[in-house]
Amino acid sequence: MVTRYLSRPLGRATVLRAAALAAGASVCLSAPAAGLSAPGVAAEPAPPKPLPAYSSSLLDRPGVQVRPAVGVPLAPRDLTARSWLVSDARTGEVLAAHNAHRRLRPASTLKSLFALTALPRLHPDTPHTVTDRELRKVGGGSSLVGVDAGRRYRVADLWRGVFLSSGNDAVHVLAEMNGGWRHTVRQMQAKARELGARDTQVVSPDGYDAPGQVSSAFDLAVFGRAGLADPQFARYCSTVRARFPHGDWSYPIQNTNRLLTGADGVAPYPGLIGVKNGYTSGAGHTLIAAAHRGTRTVLVTVMDPGGGGFSVYEEARTLLDWGFSAVGRVQPVGSLLPARPRKAPDRDLRSAAAAIVPPGRSNDSSSLALVLVGVGSAAVLAGCLVLVRRRAATVARRRAAGGEFIR
């Protein structure tokens, strides 16, 4: 640290110059040029290489995006879904996609984002007596688990109602416990941005069709992957059957994800571990599905297939099969990992440099400005070190003379 001798009051320009000098010295000393490192000090180990960054340009394009590989079947091209995506859940690598960022209505798959947002804030054993007000705004035609006003439920009961029965009534109660409907919407929107899901606009946390509410196959895959990393989420979404509510008075409920249960003539998919299905008249059928096989976990999303009925499950099955044949063998076309934010320029240092060397001027202080903005050479660094040493010597002399100092 450079110590500045204060023998008289300093003007604003002098203070700026001193701050800039200190910053410049810090730059010089913290990042020495080759050959200028202090003797006897071990060099810091090189930082680990960052994970590979994938350009989103391919995923931004319409149509099927895939990089074929020898020995890997071609990606399915006869699917009817308006949007779909196949990914490696462990690494986040996108193996193939079709209209990955197309904004569509998500239906109840948006409950995955609701769970990511509210699960950490509500203890599963907390009891709650439901009120009429909490159920008043449940949309007509909603899927329900059967929450009754005046009855006491544990938070864990309500979450089973969300994941297994896709109960909008349970979502409304949990959202109120979480601080209210609008507060939960804001939290969900913030969570989506935190995860790098930029296509999602939240209006109704339960996924009920609402003007302006959209998501994408990419964003739903991001939510599914994040959910599988949460033990509570993973446990709920993979539960096939349960009692609701848990206790003496209850009735059985079953997961509505037919790839998990094998209900209604849909063959269960081997190794399936959830995640969430949905349907509304506006969104059609939507699905986030993940399955584990060996050391691999493949995650797929399917939005609004044209076949209707249970075609969403059959198209997801096709994508899962292809994903297991391709994972680890094809070059990814993107990543579900959020992009690293670019580091903003240090405006304070630039301002300090500008105060010392106004644009267009050329004098002996220009080398200091170059150091402050990170543009220098070994000669500039050496000059900076000389300047610091001279300052230190001056300070030492004045300290010996009994001057005042500020650190």
Short mmCIF file of C-alpha atoms in Angstrom, two decimals:
data_model
loop_
_atom_site.label_atom_id
_atom_site.label_comp_id
_atom_site.label_asym_id
_atom_site.label_seq_id
_atom_site.Cartn_x
_atom_site.Cartn_y
_atom_site.Cartn_z
CA MET A 1 0.00 0.00 0.00
CA VAL A 2 1.34 3.48 -0.88
CA THR A 3 1.31 5.93 2.04
CA ARG A 4 0.67 9.57 1.18
CA TYR A 5 2.35 12.29 3.25
CA LEU A 6 -0.05 15.09 4.22
CA SER A 7 1.90 18.24 4.95
CA ARG A 8 -0.90 20.54 3.81
CA PRO A 9 -4.58 20.28 2.73
CA LEU A 10 -4.97 18.68 -0.67
CA GLY A 11 -7.15 19.88 -3.49
CA ARG A 12 -9.62 17.59 -5.30
CA ALA A 13 -7.32 17.15 -8.29
CA THR A 14 -4.46 16.11 -6.03
CA VAL A 15 -6.66 13.55 -4.24
CA LEU A 16 -7.73 12.09 -7.59
CA ARG A 17 -4.11 11.91 -8.65
CA ALA A 18 -3.19 10.12 -5.41
CA ALA A 19 -6.05 7.62 -5.81
CA ALA A 20 -5.01 6.95 -9.36
CA LEU A 21 -1.40 6.47 -8.32
CA ALA A 22 -2.42 3.97 -5.63
CA ALA A 23 -4.57 2.07 -8.12
CA GLY A 24 -1.75 2.12 -10.66
CA ALA A 25 0.69 0.78 -8.12
CA SER A 26 -1.78 -1.95 -7.25
CA VAL A 27 -2.07 -2.89 -10.92
CA CYS A 28 1.68 -3.01 -11.28
CA LEU A 29 2.31 -5.05 -8.16
CA SER A 30 -0.58 -7.48 -8.42
CA ALA A 31 0.11 -8.43 -12.03
CA PRO A 32 3.89 -8.10 -12.63
CA ALA A 33 5.26 -8.47 -16.11
CA ALA A 34 7.51 -11.37 -16.98
CA GLY A 35 10.85 -10.96 -15.28
CA LEU A 36 9.55 -8.44 -12.70
CA SER A 37 8.16 -10.87 -10.14
CA ALA A 38 9.59 -10.63 -6.63
CA PRO A 39 12.42 -13.09 -5.98
CA GLY A 40 11.63 -15.99 -3.70
CA VAL A 41 7.84 -15.72 -4.22
CA ALA A 42 6.25 -18.75 -5.83
CA ALA A 43 4.09 -18.01 -8.84
CA GLU A 44 0.35 -18.53 -8.37
CA PRO A 45 -0.98 -21.68 -10.04
CA ALA A 46 -2.82 -21.12 -13.27
CA PRO A 47 -6.60 -20.92 -12.79
CA PRO A 48 -8.60 -23.96 -13.90
CA LYS A 49 -9.76 -23.85 -17.47
CA PRO A 50 -13.42 -22.78 -17.73
CA LEU A 51 -16.06 -25.16 -18.95
CA PRO A 52 -16.45 -25.01 -22.73
CA ALA A 53 -18.70 -22.16 -23.80
CA TYR A 54 -21.10 -22.91 -26.58
CA SER A 55 -22.45 -20.32 -28.95
CA SER A 56 -26.20 -19.94 -28.77
CA SER A 57 -26.36 -19.11 -32.47
CA LEU A 58 -27.37 -22.66 -33.43
CA LEU A 59 -30.11 -22.82 -30.82
CA ASP A 60 -31.40 -19.43 -31.96
CA ARG A 61 -32.05 -20.82 -35.44
CA PRO A 62 -35.39 -22.37 -36.42
CA GLY A 63 -35.65 -26.02 -37.29
CA VAL A 64 -33.66 -29.03 -36.11
CA GLN A 65 -30.12 -28.31 -34.89
CA VAL A 66 -27.79 -31.29 -34.48
CA ARG A 67 -24.22 -32.24 -35.34
CA PRO A 68 -24.28 -35.79 -36.71
CA ALA A 69 -21.59 -38.25 -35.69
CA VAL A 70 -20.42 -41.51 -37.18
CA GLY A 71 -22.24 -44.45 -35.66
CA VAL A 72 -25.00 -42.32 -34.11
CA PRO A 73 -28.52 -42.52 -35.57
CA LEU A 74 -29.81 -39.35 -37.19
CA ALA A 75 -31.84 -37.14 -34.88
CA PRO A 76 -35.60 -37.62 -35.26
CA ARG A 77 -37.06 -35.32 -37.91
CA ASP A 78 -40.59 -36.70 -38.18
CA LEU A 79 -41.81 -35.41 -34.81
CA THR A 80 -44.85 -33.15 -34.70
CA ALA A 81 -43.95 -31.08 -31.62
CA ARG A 82 -43.62 -27.37 -32.26
CA SER A 83 -40.49 -27.37 -30.12
CA TRP A 84 -38.28 -29.98 -28.44
CA LEU A 85 -34.82 -30.41 -26.93
CA VAL A 86 -32.51 -33.28 -25.89
CA SER A 87 -29.75 -32.71 -23.33
CA ASP A 88 -27.23 -34.41 -21.08
CA ALA A 89 -28.57 -33.63 -17.60
CA ARG A 90 -25.17 -34.08 -15.96
CA THR A 91 -23.18 -31.66 -18.12
CA GLY A 92 -25.97 -29.47 -19.43
CA GLU A 93 -24.88 -30.06 -23.02
CA VAL A 94 -27.66 -29.75 -25.60
CA LEU A 95 -27.39 -32.72 -27.97
CA ALA A 96 -30.12 -31.67 -30.39
CA ALA A 97 -33.05 -29.27 -30.52
CA HIS A 98 -35.90 -28.06 -32.66
CA ASN A 99 -36.98 -24.41 -32.26
CA ALA A 100 -35.26 -24.39 -28.86
CA HIS A 101 -36.08 -20.76 -28.04
CA ARG A 102 -39.54 -20.59 -29.58
CA ARG A 103 -41.82 -18.96 -27.00
CA LEU A 104 -44.88 -21.07 -26.33
CA ARG A 105 -47.34 -21.53 -23.50
CA PRO A 106 -45.87 -23.94 -20.95
CA ALA A 107 -49.00 -25.20 -19.13
CA SER A 108 -48.19 -27.06 -15.90
CA THR A 109 -44.53 -27.62 -16.76
CA LEU A 110 -44.15 -24.08 -15.36
CA LYS A 111 -44.80 -25.64 -11.94
CA SER A 112 -41.19 -26.83 -12.12
CA LEU A 113 -40.06 -23.20 -11.89
CA PHE A 114 -42.58 -22.60 -9.09
CA ALA A 115 -41.08 -25.50 -7.15
CA LEU A 116 -37.51 -24.31 -7.71
CA THR A 117 -38.57 -20.94 -6.32
CA ALA A 118 -40.73 -21.90 -3.33
CA LEU A 119 -39.37 -25.27 -2.16
CA PRO A 120 -36.36 -23.77 -0.34
CA ARG A 121 -38.55 -21.21 1.43
CA LEU A 122 -41.15 -23.55 2.95
CA HIS A 123 -40.26 -26.27 5.46
CA PRO A 124 -41.96 -29.56 4.51
CA ASP A 125 -43.24 -30.22 8.05
CA THR A 126 -44.91 -26.83 8.49
CA PRO A 127 -48.68 -27.23 9.11
CA HIS A 128 -51.14 -24.86 7.49
CA THR A 129 -54.90 -24.43 7.70
CA VAL A 130 -56.26 -23.49 4.27
CA THR A 131 -58.61 -20.52 3.94
CA ASP A 132 -61.34 -19.75 1.41
CA ARG A 133 -59.37 -16.71 0.25
CA GLU A 134 -56.42 -18.88 -0.79
CA LEU A 135 -58.62 -20.96 -3.09
CA ARG A 136 -60.81 -18.18 -4.41
CA LYS A 137 -58.84 -17.48 -7.61
CA VAL A 138 -58.13 -21.02 -8.80
CA GLY A 139 -58.92 -20.97 -12.51
CA GLY A 140 -61.94 -22.76 -13.91
CA GLY A 141 -61.15 -26.19 -15.36
CA SER A 142 -57.91 -26.41 -13.37
CA SER A 143 -56.42 -29.73 -12.38
CA LEU A 144 -57.01 -30.20 -8.64
CA VAL A 145 -55.72 -32.47 -5.90
CA GLY A 146 -58.69 -31.71 -3.63
CA VAL A 147 -57.48 -29.13 -1.11
CA ASP A 148 -60.36 -28.08 1.17
CA ALA A 149 -60.72 -24.77 3.02
CA GLY A 150 -60.65 -25.20 6.79
CA ARG A 151 -58.58 -28.37 6.64
CA ARG A 152 -55.03 -28.58 7.98
CA TYR A 153 -52.22 -29.77 5.66
CA ARG A 154 -48.48 -30.07 5.91
CA VAL A 155 -46.37 -28.34 3.27
CA ALA A 156 -45.10 -31.76 2.11
CA ASP A 157 -48.73 -32.84 1.46
CA LEU A 158 -49.28 -29.80 -0.72
CA TRP A 159 -46.09 -30.43 -2.70
CA ARG A 160 -47.20 -33.97 -3.43
CA GLY A 161 -50.43 -32.48 -4.67
CA VAL A 162 -48.44 -30.20 -6.99
CA PHE A 163 -46.10 -32.85 -8.41
CA LEU A 164 -48.41 -35.86 -8.62
CA SER A 165 -51.84 -34.37 -9.33
CA SER A 166 -50.62 -31.08 -10.82
CA GLY A 167 -53.01 -29.45 -8.37
CA ASN A 168 -53.51 -25.75 -9.02
CA ASP A 169 -55.31 -25.55 -5.68
CA ALA A 170 -52.15 -26.69 -3.91
CA VAL A 171 -50.09 -24.15 -5.87
CA HIS A 172 -52.35 -21.30 -4.78
CA VAL A 173 -52.04 -22.25 -1.12
CA LEU A 174 -48.26 -22.63 -1.28
CA ALA A 175 -47.91 -19.33 -3.15
CA GLU A 176 -49.83 -17.53 -0.41
CA MET A 177 -47.62 -19.16 2.21
CA ASN A 178 -44.63 -17.95 0.19
CA GLY A 179 -45.67 -14.31 0.46
CA GLY A 180 -48.54 -14.02 -1.97
CA TRP A 181 -49.35 -14.58 -5.62
CA ARG A 182 -47.68 -11.47 -7.04
CA HIS A 183 -44.65 -11.83 -4.82
CA THR A 184 -44.21 -15.40 -6.03
CA VAL A 185 -44.49 -14.29 -9.65
CA ARG A 186 -41.66 -11.81 -9.11
CA GLN A 187 -39.55 -14.45 -7.37
CA MET A 188 -40.13 -16.93 -10.19
CA GLN A 189 -39.17 -14.36 -12.79
CA ALA A 190 -35.97 -13.58 -10.89
CA LYS A 191 -35.18 -17.29 -10.55
CA ALA A 192 -35.63 -17.83 -14.27
CA ARG A 193 -33.18 -15.01 -15.04
CA GLU A 194 -30.72 -16.36 -12.48
CA LEU A 195 -30.75 -19.72 -14.26
CA GLY A 196 -30.27 -18.11 -17.67
CA ALA A 197 -33.84 -18.82 -18.82
CA ARG A 198 -34.55 -15.71 -20.90
CA ASP A 199 -37.63 -16.88 -22.81
CA THR A 200 -39.90 -17.29 -19.79
CA GLN A 201 -42.47 -14.72 -18.73
CA VAL A 202 -44.43 -15.65 -15.61
CA VAL A 203 -47.99 -14.47 -15.07
CA SER A 204 -49.62 -17.40 -13.25
CA PRO A 205 -47.34 -19.65 -11.14
CA ASP A 206 -49.53 -22.71 -11.68
CA GLY A 207 -49.10 -22.59 -15.48
CA TYR A 208 -52.74 -21.70 -16.11
CA ASP A 209 -53.08 -19.98 -19.48
CA ALA A 210 -52.69 -16.22 -19.07
CA PRO A 211 -51.98 -13.44 -21.57
CA GLY A 212 -48.24 -13.00 -21.99
CA GLN A 213 -47.23 -16.17 -20.17
CA VAL A 214 -44.65 -18.09 -22.22
CA SER A 215 -41.61 -20.30 -21.94
CA SER A 216 -39.55 -22.44 -24.32
CA ALA A 217 -38.16 -25.95 -24.69
CA PHE A 218 -34.75 -24.56 -23.71
CA ASP A 219 -36.01 -22.87 -20.54
CA LEU A 220 -38.05 -25.89 -19.47
CA ALA A 221 -34.93 -28.04 -19.83
CA VAL A 222 -33.04 -25.55 -17.66
CA PHE A 223 -35.75 -25.83 -14.98
CA GLY A 224 -35.80 -29.61 -15.18
CA ARG A 225 -32.04 -29.90 -14.85
CA ALA A 226 -31.97 -27.52 -11.87
CA GLY A 227 -34.81 -29.45 -10.24
CA LEU A 228 -33.05 -32.80 -10.52
CA ALA A 229 -30.12 -31.29 -8.62
CA ASP A 230 -32.44 -30.55 -5.67
CA PRO A 231 -33.07 -33.66 -3.52
CA GLN A 232 -36.57 -32.54 -2.48
CA PHE A 233 -37.59 -31.73 -6.03
CA ALA A 234 -36.17 -35.00 -7.36
CA ARG A 235 -37.96 -37.02 -4.69
CA TYR A 236 -41.34 -35.40 -5.34
CA CYS A 237 -41.17 -35.52 -9.14
CA SER A 238 -40.22 -39.22 -9.19
CA THR A 239 -42.95 -40.33 -6.76
CA VAL A 240 -45.45 -42.60 -8.51
CA ARG A 241 -48.16 -42.89 -5.84
CA ALA A 242 -48.88 -41.36 -2.45
CA ARG A 243 -51.65 -40.72 0.09
CA PHE A 244 -53.17 -37.24 0.23
CA PRO A 245 -52.98 -35.79 2.75
CA HIS A 246 -50.59 -37.97 4.69
CA GLY A 247 -52.33 -39.20 7.85
CA ASP A 248 -55.42 -40.99 9.12
CA TRP A 249 -57.87 -39.39 6.71
CA SER A 250 -56.49 -39.59 3.19
CA TYR A 251 -56.98 -40.99 -0.29
CA PRO A 252 -54.55 -42.27 -2.92
CA ILE A 253 -53.18 -40.02 -5.65
CA GLN A 254 -51.07 -41.04 -8.65
CA ASN A 255 -48.56 -39.13 -10.77
CA THR A 256 -50.13 -37.88 -13.99
CA ASN A 257 -46.87 -38.44 -15.91
CA ARG A 258 -47.80 -41.57 -17.85
CA LEU A 259 -44.21 -42.32 -18.88
CA LEU A 260 -43.59 -42.78 -15.15
CA THR A 261 -46.71 -44.72 -14.22
CA GLY A 262 -47.57 -46.62 -17.41
CA ALA A 263 -51.22 -45.52 -17.09
CA ASP A 264 -53.78 -45.37 -19.90
CA GLY A 265 -51.91 -47.75 -22.17
CA VAL A 266 -48.69 -45.71 -22.28
CA ALA A 267 -45.73 -48.03 -21.70
CA PRO A 268 -43.55 -46.78 -18.83
CA TYR A 269 -40.08 -45.69 -19.87
CA PRO A 270 -37.25 -47.65 -18.21
CA GLY A 271 -35.30 -45.57 -15.73
CA LEU A 272 -37.65 -42.58 -15.86
CA ILE A 273 -37.23 -40.13 -12.96
CA GLY A 274 -39.89 -37.50 -13.72
CA VAL A 275 -40.04 -34.47 -14.21
CA LYS A 276 -43.35 -32.71 -15.02
CA ASN A 277 -46.12 -32.89 -17.58
CA GLY A 278 -48.80 -30.35 -18.44
CA TYR A 279 -51.84 -29.60 -20.56
CA THR A 280 -54.11 -26.65 -21.23
CA SER A 281 -56.33 -25.93 -24.19
CA GLY A 282 -54.06 -23.04 -25.15
CA ALA A 283 -50.71 -24.78 -24.67
CA GLY A 284 -51.59 -28.28 -25.77
CA HIS A 285 -49.52 -31.06 -24.19
CA THR A 286 -46.12 -30.21 -22.71
CA LEU A 287 -43.56 -32.41 -20.95
CA ILE A 288 -40.22 -32.35 -19.17
CA ALA A 289 -38.92 -35.92 -18.85
CA ALA A 290 -35.63 -37.36 -17.59
CA ALA A 291 -34.37 -40.92 -17.46
CA HIS A 292 -31.25 -42.56 -16.05
CA ARG A 293 -29.35 -45.41 -17.67
CA GLY A 294 -25.94 -46.60 -16.58
CA THR A 295 -23.92 -43.47 -15.86
CA ARG A 296 -26.00 -41.22 -18.11
CA THR A 297 -29.07 -39.09 -17.45
CA VAL A 298 -30.87 -37.71 -20.49
CA LEU A 299 -33.36 -34.86 -20.18
CA VAL A 300 -35.87 -33.98 -22.90
CA THR A 301 -38.59 -31.37 -23.32
CA VAL A 302 -41.52 -31.54 -25.72
CA MET A 303 -43.99 -28.74 -26.42
CA ASP A 304 -47.34 -29.05 -28.19
CA PRO A 305 -47.09 -32.07 -30.51
CA GLY A 306 -49.65 -32.05 -33.28
CA GLY A 307 -50.75 -35.63 -32.72
CA GLY A 308 -52.77 -34.80 -29.59
CA GLY A 309 -53.71 -37.37 -26.97
CA PHE A 310 -50.66 -39.13 -25.61
CA SER A 311 -48.33 -38.30 -28.51
CA VAL A 312 -46.31 -36.07 -26.17
CA TYR A 313 -45.16 -39.21 -24.34
CA GLU A 314 -44.35 -41.15 -27.49
CA GLU A 315 -42.35 -38.28 -28.94
CA ALA A 316 -40.52 -37.92 -25.63
CA ARG A 317 -39.79 -41.66 -25.73
CA THR A 318 -38.29 -41.29 -29.22
CA LEU A 319 -36.11 -38.39 -28.07
CA LEU A 320 -34.94 -40.23 -24.94
CA ASP A 321 -33.97 -43.27 -27.03
CA TRP A 322 -32.00 -41.09 -29.42
CA GLY A 323 -30.43 -39.17 -26.55
CA PHE A 324 -29.01 -42.31 -24.95
CA SER A 325 -27.54 -43.34 -28.30
CA ALA A 326 -25.97 -39.90 -28.79
CA VAL A 327 -24.87 -38.72 -25.34
CA GLY A 328 -21.09 -38.57 -25.13
CA ARG A 329 -20.77 -39.24 -28.85
CA VAL A 330 -22.08 -36.15 -30.64
CA GLN A 331 -20.72 -32.65 -30.48
CA PRO A 332 -23.16 -30.44 -28.54
CA VAL A 333 -25.06 -27.63 -30.24
CA GLY A 334 -25.39 -25.57 -27.07
CA SER A 335 -25.49 -25.63 -23.30
CA LEU A 336 -28.13 -25.23 -20.60
CA LEU A 337 -25.59 -23.52 -18.35
CA PRO A 338 -26.13 -19.77 -17.92
CA ALA A 339 -23.77 -17.55 -19.86
CA ARG A 340 -21.02 -15.96 -17.80
CA PRO A 341 -21.65 -12.24 -17.37
CA ARG A 342 -19.09 -10.02 -19.04
CA LYS A 343 -16.99 -8.04 -16.61
CA ALA A 344 -17.86 -4.38 -16.85
CA PRO A 345 -14.98 -1.92 -17.35
CA ASP A 346 -13.72 -0.29 -14.17
CA ARG A 347 -15.31 3.12 -14.56
CA ASP A 348 -13.66 4.51 -11.43
CA LEU A 349 -10.19 3.79 -12.76
CA ARG A 350 -11.05 5.21 -16.18
CA SER A 351 -12.43 8.35 -14.56
CA ALA A 352 -9.31 8.76 -12.43
CA ALA A 353 -7.10 8.35 -15.50
CA ALA A 354 -9.17 10.91 -17.41
CA ALA A 355 -8.81 13.39 -14.55
CA ILE A 356 -5.03 13.10 -14.75
CA VAL A 357 -4.63 12.96 -18.51
CA PRO A 358 -7.52 14.64 -20.34
CA PRO A 359 -8.22 13.29 -23.84
CA GLY A 360 -6.03 14.84 -26.49
CA ARG A 361 -3.20 15.86 -24.13
CA SER A 362 0.21 14.30 -24.21
CA ASN A 363 2.63 14.61 -21.32
CA ASP A 364 4.82 12.56 -19.05
CA SER A 365 1.80 11.29 -17.05
CA SER A 366 0.25 9.49 -20.00
CA SER A 367 2.05 6.25 -19.10
CA LEU A 368 0.20 6.22 -15.76
CA ALA A 369 -3.15 6.47 -17.53
CA LEU A 370 -2.20 3.54 -19.73
CA VAL A 371 -1.42 1.46 -16.66
CA LEU A 372 -4.74 2.34 -15.06
CA VAL A 373 -6.75 1.07 -18.01
CA GLY A 374 -4.66 -2.05 -18.35
CA VAL A 375 -2.82 -1.06 -21.53
CA GLY A 376 0.88 -1.02 -20.84
CA SER A 377 4.14 -2.70 -21.52
CA ALA A 378 7.01 -4.04 -19.50
CA ALA A 379 8.66 -0.64 -19.70
CA VAL A 380 5.60 1.10 -18.25
CA LEU A 381 5.39 -1.47 -15.45
CA ALA A 382 9.04 -0.95 -14.62
CA GLY A 383 8.56 2.81 -14.57
CA CYS A 384 5.60 2.40 -12.26
CA LEU A 385 7.68 0.34 -9.85
CA VAL A 386 10.42 2.98 -9.83
CA LEU A 387 7.81 5.65 -9.05
CA VAL A 388 6.41 3.59 -6.18
CA ARG A 389 9.87 3.03 -4.73
CA ARG A 390 10.67 6.76 -4.88
CA ARG A 391 7.38 7.51 -3.13
CA ALA A 392 8.19 4.97 -0.44
CA ALA A 393 11.61 6.52 0.11
CA THR A 394 10.09 10.00 0.40
CA VAL A 395 7.51 8.74 2.89
CA ALA A 396 10.22 7.10 4.97
CA ARG A 397 12.22 10.31 5.12
CA ARG A 398 9.17 12.37 6.11
CA ARG A 399 8.05 9.82 8.68
CA ALA A 400 11.47 10.14 10.27
CA ALA A 401 10.89 13.91 10.36
CA GLY A 402 7.66 13.37 12.37
CA GLY A 403 5.07 14.14 9.68
CA GLU A 404 1.41 13.06 9.73
CA PHE A 405 0.27 10.19 7.58
CA ILE A 406 -2.99 8.67 6.45
CA ARG A 407 -3.32 5.06 5.35
#
